[in-house]
Structure formats: C-alpha cells, structure tokens
Coordinates of C-alpha atoms and ligand atoms in Angstrom, one line a residue:
M1 CA 30.0 -31.4 76.1
K2 CA 33.8 -31.6 76.8
L3 CA 36.4 -31.4 74.0
I4 CA 39.7 -32.0 74.1
A5 CA 42.2 -29.9 71.6
F6 CA 45.8 -31.0 71.1
E7 CA 48.9 -29.1 69.3
V8 CA 46.9 -25.6 69.9
R9 CA 48.8 -23.0 68.4
D10 CA 48.7 -19.5 70.0
D11 CA 46.7 -18.2 67.0
E12 CA 43.8 -20.4 67.6
R13 CA 43.3 -19.9 71.3
E14 CA 40.8 -16.9 70.7
I15 CA 38.9 -18.7 68.3
F16 CA 38.6 -21.5 70.8
G17 CA 37.6 -19.3 73.2
Q18 CA 34.8 -18.1 71.3
L19 CA 33.5 -21.1 69.6
S20 CA 33.3 -22.8 73.2
A21 CA 31.0 -19.9 74.3
E22 CA 28.9 -20.1 71.3
F23 CA 28.7 -24.1 71.4
G24 CA 28.4 -24.1 75.2
W25 CA 31.3 -26.7 75.4
E26 CA 34.0 -26.8 78.3
T27 CA 37.3 -27.3 76.0
E28 CA 40.9 -28.1 77.1
L29 CA 43.4 -26.6 75.0
V30 CA 47.0 -28.6 75.2
E31 CA 50.1 -27.4 73.3
E32 CA 51.7 -30.7 72.9
I33 CA 50.8 -33.3 70.0
L34 CA 48.7 -36.5 70.9
T35 CA 50.9 -39.3 71.7
L36 CA 50.5 -42.6 73.5
D37 CA 52.6 -41.1 76.5
N38 CA 49.5 -38.3 76.8
A39 CA 46.9 -40.2 75.4
E40 CA 45.2 -40.9 78.9
R41 CA 44.4 -36.9 79.2
V42 CA 41.4 -37.6 77.1
R43 CA 39.6 -39.7 79.6
G44 CA 36.2 -38.1 80.3
Y45 CA 36.1 -36.0 77.1
D46 CA 33.2 -36.4 74.5
G47 CA 35.6 -35.4 71.6
V48 CA 39.3 -35.2 70.4
T49 CA 40.9 -32.8 67.9
I50 CA 44.5 -32.6 66.7
L51 CA 46.8 -30.9 63.9
G52 CA 48.9 -32.7 61.5
H53 CA 51.9 -33.6 63.9
S54 CA 49.6 -36.2 66.1
L55 CA 49.8 -39.2 64.3
L56 CA 46.8 -41.4 64.8
T57 CA 48.5 -44.6 64.3
P58 CA 46.3 -47.7 64.8
E59 CA 48.0 -48.1 68.6
I60 CA 46.8 -44.4 69.6
Q61 CA 43.4 -44.9 67.9
D62 CA 43.2 -48.4 70.2
K63 CA 43.9 -46.0 73.1
L64 CA 41.4 -43.7 72.5
M65 CA 38.8 -45.8 72.1
E66 CA 39.5 -47.3 75.5
M67 CA 39.5 -44.3 76.9
G68 CA 36.0 -44.0 75.8
I69 CA 36.7 -41.6 72.9
S70 CA 34.5 -42.2 69.6
C71 CA 35.1 -39.1 67.6
C72 CA 38.2 -37.1 66.5
S73 CA 38.7 -34.2 64.5
T74 CA 41.6 -32.9 62.5
R75 CA 41.9 -29.4 62.0
T76 CA 43.8 -29.9 58.7
V77 CA 42.3 -30.4 55.4
G78 CA 45.0 -33.5 54.6
Y79 CA 44.8 -36.2 56.5
D80 CA 47.9 -38.5 56.0
H81 CA 48.6 -38.8 59.4
I82 CA 45.5 -40.6 60.0
D83 CA 45.2 -44.1 59.4
V84 CA 42.0 -44.3 58.1
Q85 CA 41.3 -47.9 57.4
H86 CA 42.1 -48.7 61.1
A87 CA 39.7 -46.1 62.0
R88 CA 37.2 -47.1 59.7
K89 CA 37.7 -51.0 61.2
I90 CA 37.3 -50.0 65.1
G91 CA 34.6 -47.4 64.6
L92 CA 36.3 -44.3 65.5
R93 CA 34.7 -41.6 63.4
I94 CA 37.2 -38.8 62.0
C95 CA 36.5 -35.7 60.5
N96 CA 38.7 -33.0 58.7
S97 CA 38.2 -29.5 57.9
D98 CA 37.8 -26.6 55.2
Y99 CA 38.0 -23.1 54.2
P100 CA 37.6 -21.1 51.3
P101 CA 40.1 -21.4 48.4
T102 CA 40.1 -17.6 48.3
G103 CA 43.5 -17.3 50.5
V104 CA 45.6 -19.9 48.5
A105 CA 44.6 -18.3 45.4
D106 CA 45.3 -14.7 46.5
Y107 CA 48.9 -16.1 47.7
T108 CA 49.3 -17.7 44.0
I109 CA 49.1 -14.2 42.6
M110 CA 51.5 -13.0 44.8
L111 CA 53.9 -15.4 44.3
M112 CA 53.4 -14.9 40.4
L113 CA 53.7 -10.9 41.1
M114 CA 56.9 -11.5 43.1
V115 CA 58.7 -13.8 40.6
L116 CA 57.5 -11.5 37.9
R117 CA 58.7 -8.2 39.3
H118 CA 62.0 -10.0 40.6
Y119 CA 61.0 -8.9 44.1
K120 CA 63.6 -11.4 46.2
Q121 CA 66.4 -9.3 44.5
A122 CA 64.9 -6.2 44.9
L123 CA 64.2 -6.9 48.6
W124 CA 68.1 -8.3 48.8
R125 CA 69.1 -4.6 47.4
G126 CA 67.2 -2.4 49.6
Q127 CA 68.6 -4.0 52.4
V128 CA 71.7 -2.7 51.7
N129 CA 70.9 0.7 49.9
D130 CA 71.5 -0.7 46.6
Y131 CA 68.8 1.2 44.7
S132 CA 69.6 -0.2 41.2
L133 CA 67.1 -1.1 38.3
K134 CA 69.5 -3.2 36.5
G135 CA 68.1 -6.7 36.0
L136 CA 64.9 -5.8 38.0
R137 CA 62.7 -5.2 35.0
G138 CA 59.6 -7.0 35.3
R139 CA 56.9 -8.4 33.1
E140 CA 53.3 -7.5 33.3
L141 CA 50.4 -10.2 34.1
H142 CA 48.3 -8.3 31.3
D143 CA 51.0 -9.4 28.5
L144 CA 51.2 -13.2 29.5
T145 CA 49.7 -16.4 28.7
I146 CA 48.9 -18.3 32.1
G147 CA 48.6 -21.9 32.3
V148 CA 46.4 -22.9 35.2
V149 CA 46.6 -26.9 35.9
G150 CA 44.2 -28.2 38.2
T151 CA 40.8 -26.2 38.0
G152 CA 39.1 -27.7 41.1
R153 CA 38.4 -25.2 44.1
I154 CA 41.8 -23.4 44.2
G155 CA 42.6 -23.4 40.4
K156 CA 39.1 -21.7 39.8
A157 CA 39.7 -18.9 42.1
V158 CA 43.1 -18.4 40.7
I159 CA 41.2 -18.1 37.5
Q160 CA 38.9 -15.9 39.0
N161 CA 41.6 -13.5 40.3
L162 CA 43.6 -13.6 37.1
S163 CA 40.8 -12.8 34.9
G164 CA 41.1 -9.1 36.5
F165 CA 44.5 -9.0 35.5
G166 CA 43.5 -9.6 31.5
S167 CA 46.0 -12.2 31.5
K168 CA 45.4 -14.8 28.6
I169 CA 44.4 -17.9 30.7
L170 CA 44.6 -21.7 29.6
A171 CA 43.2 -24.3 31.7
Y172 CA 43.7 -28.0 32.0
D173 CA 42.0 -30.3 34.2
V174 CA 40.7 -34.2 33.6
H175 CA 37.1 -32.7 34.5
K176 CA 36.0 -29.3 32.6
D177 CA 34.0 -26.9 34.9
P178 CA 31.6 -24.7 32.9
E179 CA 32.2 -21.7 34.8
V180 CA 35.6 -21.6 34.3
A181 CA 35.4 -22.3 30.7
E182 CA 33.8 -18.8 30.7
K183 CA 36.9 -17.2 31.9
A184 CA 39.7 -19.2 30.8
Q185 CA 40.4 -21.5 27.6
Y186 CA 40.2 -25.4 28.2
V187 CA 43.3 -27.0 26.3
D188 CA 45.3 -29.9 26.5
L189 CA 48.4 -30.5 28.7
E190 CA 50.8 -30.5 26.0
T191 CA 49.3 -26.9 25.1
I192 CA 49.6 -25.7 28.7
Y193 CA 53.2 -26.5 28.3
R194 CA 54.2 -25.2 24.8
E195 CA 52.2 -22.0 25.2
S196 CA 52.4 -21.2 29.0
D197 CA 54.7 -18.6 29.9
V198 CA 53.6 -19.3 33.6
I199 CA 52.2 -22.3 34.6
S200 CA 50.8 -22.7 38.1
L201 CA 49.5 -26.0 39.6
H202 CA 46.6 -26.9 41.6
T203 CA 46.1 -30.7 41.4
P204 CA 46.2 -33.1 44.3
L205 CA 49.1 -35.4 44.9
N206 CA 48.2 -38.9 43.3
D207 CA 49.4 -41.5 40.7
S208 CA 48.9 -39.2 37.6
T209 CA 50.6 -36.2 39.0
L210 CA 53.5 -37.3 40.9
Y211 CA 56.4 -35.7 39.5
M212 CA 54.1 -34.2 36.6
I213 CA 56.9 -31.6 36.5
N214 CA 60.3 -33.4 35.4
R215 CA 63.0 -33.2 32.9
D216 CA 60.8 -34.4 30.1
T217 CA 58.0 -31.9 30.6
L218 CA 60.3 -29.3 31.1
A219 CA 61.8 -29.8 27.7
R220 CA 58.3 -29.2 26.1
M221 CA 58.0 -25.7 28.0
K222 CA 59.1 -22.3 26.6
D223 CA 62.6 -21.2 27.5
G224 CA 62.7 -19.1 30.3
V225 CA 59.0 -20.6 31.5
V226 CA 57.9 -19.6 35.3
L227 CA 56.8 -22.2 37.4
V228 CA 54.2 -21.8 40.6
N229 CA 53.5 -24.4 43.0
C230 CA 51.1 -23.6 46.1
A231 CA 49.9 -27.2 45.9
R232 CA 51.8 -30.1 46.5
G233 CA 55.7 -30.4 46.5
E234 CA 56.1 -33.6 44.7
L235 CA 54.2 -32.7 41.7
M236 CA 57.7 -31.5 40.9
D237 CA 60.7 -33.4 40.8
V238 CA 63.2 -31.2 42.7
E239 CA 65.9 -32.4 40.8
A240 CA 64.5 -31.5 37.3
L241 CA 63.9 -28.2 39.1
I242 CA 67.2 -27.4 39.5
W243 CA 68.5 -28.6 36.6
G244 CA 65.9 -26.2 34.7
I245 CA 67.1 -23.2 36.5
E246 CA 70.8 -24.0 36.2
N247 CA 70.4 -24.5 32.2
H248 CA 68.0 -21.6 32.2
K249 CA 65.5 -23.2 31.2
I250 CA 63.2 -22.2 34.0
G251 CA 63.2 -18.4 34.3
A252 CA 61.9 -18.2 37.8
L253 CA 60.5 -20.5 40.4
A254 CA 57.8 -19.4 42.9
L255 CA 57.3 -22.4 45.8
D256 CA 54.8 -22.5 48.5
V257 CA 55.6 -26.4 48.6
I258 CA 58.6 -28.3 47.9
E259 CA 59.5 -32.3 47.7
G260 CA 60.7 -33.5 51.1
E261 CA 59.4 -30.6 53.0
S262 CA 57.4 -33.2 55.4
G263 CA 58.9 -32.8 59.1
I264 CA 60.7 -29.4 58.2
Y265 CA 58.0 -26.8 57.8
H266 CA 55.9 -25.3 60.2
R267 CA 58.8 -25.4 62.9
D268 CA 61.6 -23.1 63.9
R269 CA 64.4 -24.9 62.6
R270 CA 67.1 -22.3 63.0
T271 CA 69.5 -24.3 65.0
D272 CA 68.7 -28.0 63.2
I273 CA 71.0 -29.3 61.0
L274 CA 68.8 -29.8 58.2
Q275 CA 69.1 -33.0 55.5
N276 CA 67.4 -31.2 52.6
K277 CA 70.1 -30.6 50.7
N278 CA 68.1 -29.6 47.7
M279 CA 65.8 -27.2 49.2
A280 CA 68.9 -25.3 50.5
Y281 CA 70.2 -25.2 47.1
L282 CA 67.0 -24.0 45.5
R283 CA 66.5 -21.5 47.8
Q284 CA 69.9 -19.4 47.1
F285 CA 68.9 -19.0 43.4
P286 CA 68.0 -15.3 42.9
N287 CA 64.9 -16.2 40.6
T288 CA 63.3 -18.5 43.4
V289 CA 61.3 -17.8 46.0
M290 CA 60.1 -20.3 48.3
T291 CA 58.0 -20.1 51.4
Q292 CA 57.0 -22.7 54.4
H293 CA 53.6 -24.1 53.2
L294 CA 51.8 -21.0 54.4
A295 CA 49.6 -20.2 51.2
F296 CA 46.4 -21.6 53.6
Y297 CA 47.4 -19.8 56.5
T298 CA 44.8 -16.8 56.7
D299 CA 42.6 -15.7 59.6
T300 CA 39.8 -16.6 57.8
A301 CA 41.1 -20.2 57.3
V302 CA 42.2 -20.7 60.7
A303 CA 38.8 -19.7 62.1
S304 CA 37.4 -22.1 59.6
M305 CA 39.5 -24.8 60.4
V306 CA 38.5 -24.6 64.3
R307 CA 34.9 -24.0 63.5
C308 CA 35.0 -27.5 61.4
A309 CA 36.3 -29.2 64.5
F310 CA 33.1 -27.9 66.6
E311 CA 30.9 -28.7 63.8
G312 CA 32.2 -32.3 63.1
I313 CA 32.3 -33.3 67.1
A314 CA 28.9 -31.9 67.1
S315 CA 27.4 -34.0 64.6
F316 CA 29.4 -37.0 65.7
T317 CA 28.1 -36.9 69.0
S318 CA 24.8 -36.0 68.4
G319 CA 24.1 -38.8 65.7
Q320 CA 23.6 -36.2 62.6
P321 CA 25.4 -36.7 59.4
C322 CA 28.8 -34.8 59.4
R323 CA 29.7 -32.7 56.5
T324 CA 33.6 -33.2 56.7
E325 CA 33.6 -37.0 57.6
I326 CA 36.5 -38.9 56.4
K327 CA 34.8 -42.1 55.1
Ligands
NAD401 P1 40.2 -29.9 44.5 O1 40.2 -31.4 44.9 O2 38.9 -28.8 44.7 O3 40.8 -29.6 42.9 C1 41.8 -30.2 42.5 C2 41.4 -30.6 40.8 O4 42.6 -31.2 40.5 C3 40.0 -31.2 40.6 O5 39.6 -30.3 39.5 C4 40.9 -32.5 39.7 O6 39.5 -32.9 39.0 C5 41.8 -32.0 39.2 N1 43.1 -33.2 38.9 C6 43.2 -34.3 39.3 N2 44.0 -34.7 39.1 C7 44.5 -34.1 38.0 C8 45.3 -34.7 36.6 N3 46.2 -35.4 36.4 N4 45.5 -33.7 35.9 C9 44.9 -32.3 35.9 N5 43.8 -31.9 37.0 C10 43.5 -33.0 38.0 O7 41.5 -29.3 45.3 P2 42.0 -28.0 45.8 O8 41.4 -27.6 46.9 O9 41.6 -26.8 44.8 O10 43.6 -28.1 45.9 C11 44.3 -27.9 45.2 C12 46.0 -28.1 45.9 O11 46.3 -27.0 46.5 C13 45.9 -29.8 46.5 O12 47.3 -30.1 46.0 C14 45.7 -29.0 47.8 O13 46.9 -30.3 48.8 C15 46.6 -28.1 47.9 N6 46.7 -27.0 48.8 C16 48.0 -26.6 49.3 C17 47.6 -25.4 50.3 C18 49.1 -24.4 50.7 O14 48.7 -24.0 52.0 N7 49.7 -24.3 49.5 C19 46.5 -25.1 51.0 C20 45.4 -25.8 50.4 C21 45.2 -26.9 49.5

C-alpha cells in the first residue's frame, strides 16, 4: 500500500512514521497543500490524505480520479474544504477524522478560569514587575452558575469537568442526554441566558445556531456575563460582542474561535496586513482572551487524526465499511 500525505506538519511526522510501520505502508509526506498544480504527484498511490487548507474542488477531485485515486481522507473533523456532493457523484470516497472530546473540554475550563481570574491582566503586569493586586480579584467556579449550550460530545465532557468544581450547571440542547441530566439541570435557553454567570457554547454551526449570541440575546443575560466559545466563531455576532464589552454587559470573553477567522488562524501572520478589524479590536480589551482555534490541539488528538487517515484508507481499499466515511 502506498499513501501520499499533503500539508504534513512537523508534529505529525513521527506519528506518520509509527503508523506506516504498524500498517506496513510506504508513505510519502509532502509539506505543500494539494493543488491542481501538484496533483500529478498522486499517480501510483493507493490513497491520499490532506488537511483543511487543501481545497478538494470538483477540478481537483476529477484530477485525482484521473490519476487512479478512488479514496481520500481529511485529517480534520470539519470538511467544509471538500465538495462532498461532487465526490459522491464521481465515486471518490472521502473520510474525515475524530478524536476524544476531552482536550477541547479541558481547554474550555482553562479559558473559563483564565477570564474569571483575570489571568491576562496578571500576566501583563508580571511582565513589567507590576505585582499589584488591584482589579485582579477573581470569582470561583464553585460559586457560579454555568450554562452549557450543546451537550454533545464536548459539552458533555465540559459538564463532567465542571461537576468536579461544584458549580451549578444548567444545560440546554435540542436532544437531552440522560447521562448529562445526572450532572446538570436541563432548562430552556431563556433560563440559561437569564440565570447563568458563565455561558459556554458547544453546538455546531447551523441555521439555528448562527449568531445565537447577538444584541437581543445579550440583553436577556445577566450584567457582567462571561461568555466562552470553543465551538464555532459564527455562533456569536462579533459586532454584538464589541457592543457588549463596550457597554459592560459582557464581563469577560474567552474565545478560541471568532467570526471571520477563516484563512487567518494556524499560520504565522506577523508580517501580514490583516483585514479583520473586529478581531484586532476585540483582542485589545483587558477582559478578553482569544486564542487561535487550538482547543483541539493535543498530542492525543493529533495522533488520533493521523490514525483515522490510515484506518479510513485501509477500510476503503479493502472494501470494508469505513467508520468515518462522509456520506
Ligand atoms: P456534537 O455533534 O457531539 O454535539 C453538538 C450538540 O449540539 C448536539 O448534542 C446537538 O444536539 C446540539 N445542538 C445542535 N443544534 C443545537 C441548537 N440549535 N441548540 C442547542 N443544541 C444544539 O459536537 P461536538 O463534537 O461536541 O462539537 C461541538 C462544537 O465544538 C462544534 O461546533 C465543533 O465544530 C466545535 N469544535 C471546536 C474545536 C476547537 O478546536 N475549538 C474542536 C472540535 C470541535
């Protein structure tokens, strides 16, 4: 078996090496993204794997098929970069990856604690030998009501984590999970907005969740509410967030994701002229913590994503059902 991997990051190389040995495959690792210009490189391989910057457009898919490739894996959970309908039409089989929800859940708690304990300001002060305490008095998770919106894999793991802190946990989801109900109280969304000191979002982005946090919903929340988003940027209207901070409606914001991040995050942009003004403006507030969509990024998750590529391609080429096939 011969596999060609595009967009390979340095931190994936060792895992590719280990899995190539385990599966007995010959694997070529390519740093560049897959494009029409380099698609000829796939000739002679049995499968292709990519990350999210390689756009699997209809043209590239047709080219892959022409080169004899019939299956492709993306080492990402999302697959917005793949024209899945075209793949289905031409018979190119696609699979994605998954990893345990615990890494994102841990990160969510870390962000919550960072803003509740004013960690950004403490860090700034420490850098210049300002060891004063004024303005750094924090709040304890134990004393707070936390509203978790979306109790799927990650939301449920966040609730599991929170239960150890002794917080009062409110939950909302369109589907109730009996295991979650043992640790949190399911309520309607209005109650979450009205009663929560901290609201953490864990839903997918869809028509019902787009801009779920907006001027209207903010108005129904407690003054000084803390908002945490480790899900998708577009769940929150960034203009409304700025309004909320400027008007002291929002007490603190912790965002691993932000509207308009696409094409910016996961690259060194120090010398680029970035166009996302809202992102820059929001970042400078003392009570916002923003990270570059990295909640998922742990050794466990990276190993799992590369393993999914091997397992997916192995299933496709051996005619077995593939657990992670995008149908
Ligand atoms: P999941 O599918 O397991 O759970 C999502 C839950 O949201 C489901 O229980 C679903 O019923 C619920 N839901 C859907 N629409 C809803 C609505 N309108 N109101 C309330 N609940 C609704 O997904 P997951 O794996 O737990 O992922 C959650 C989010 O985290 C997704 O947006 C995902 O893209 C994001 N994510 C972010 C990172 C990161 O690095 N920041 C990593 C992985 C996943």
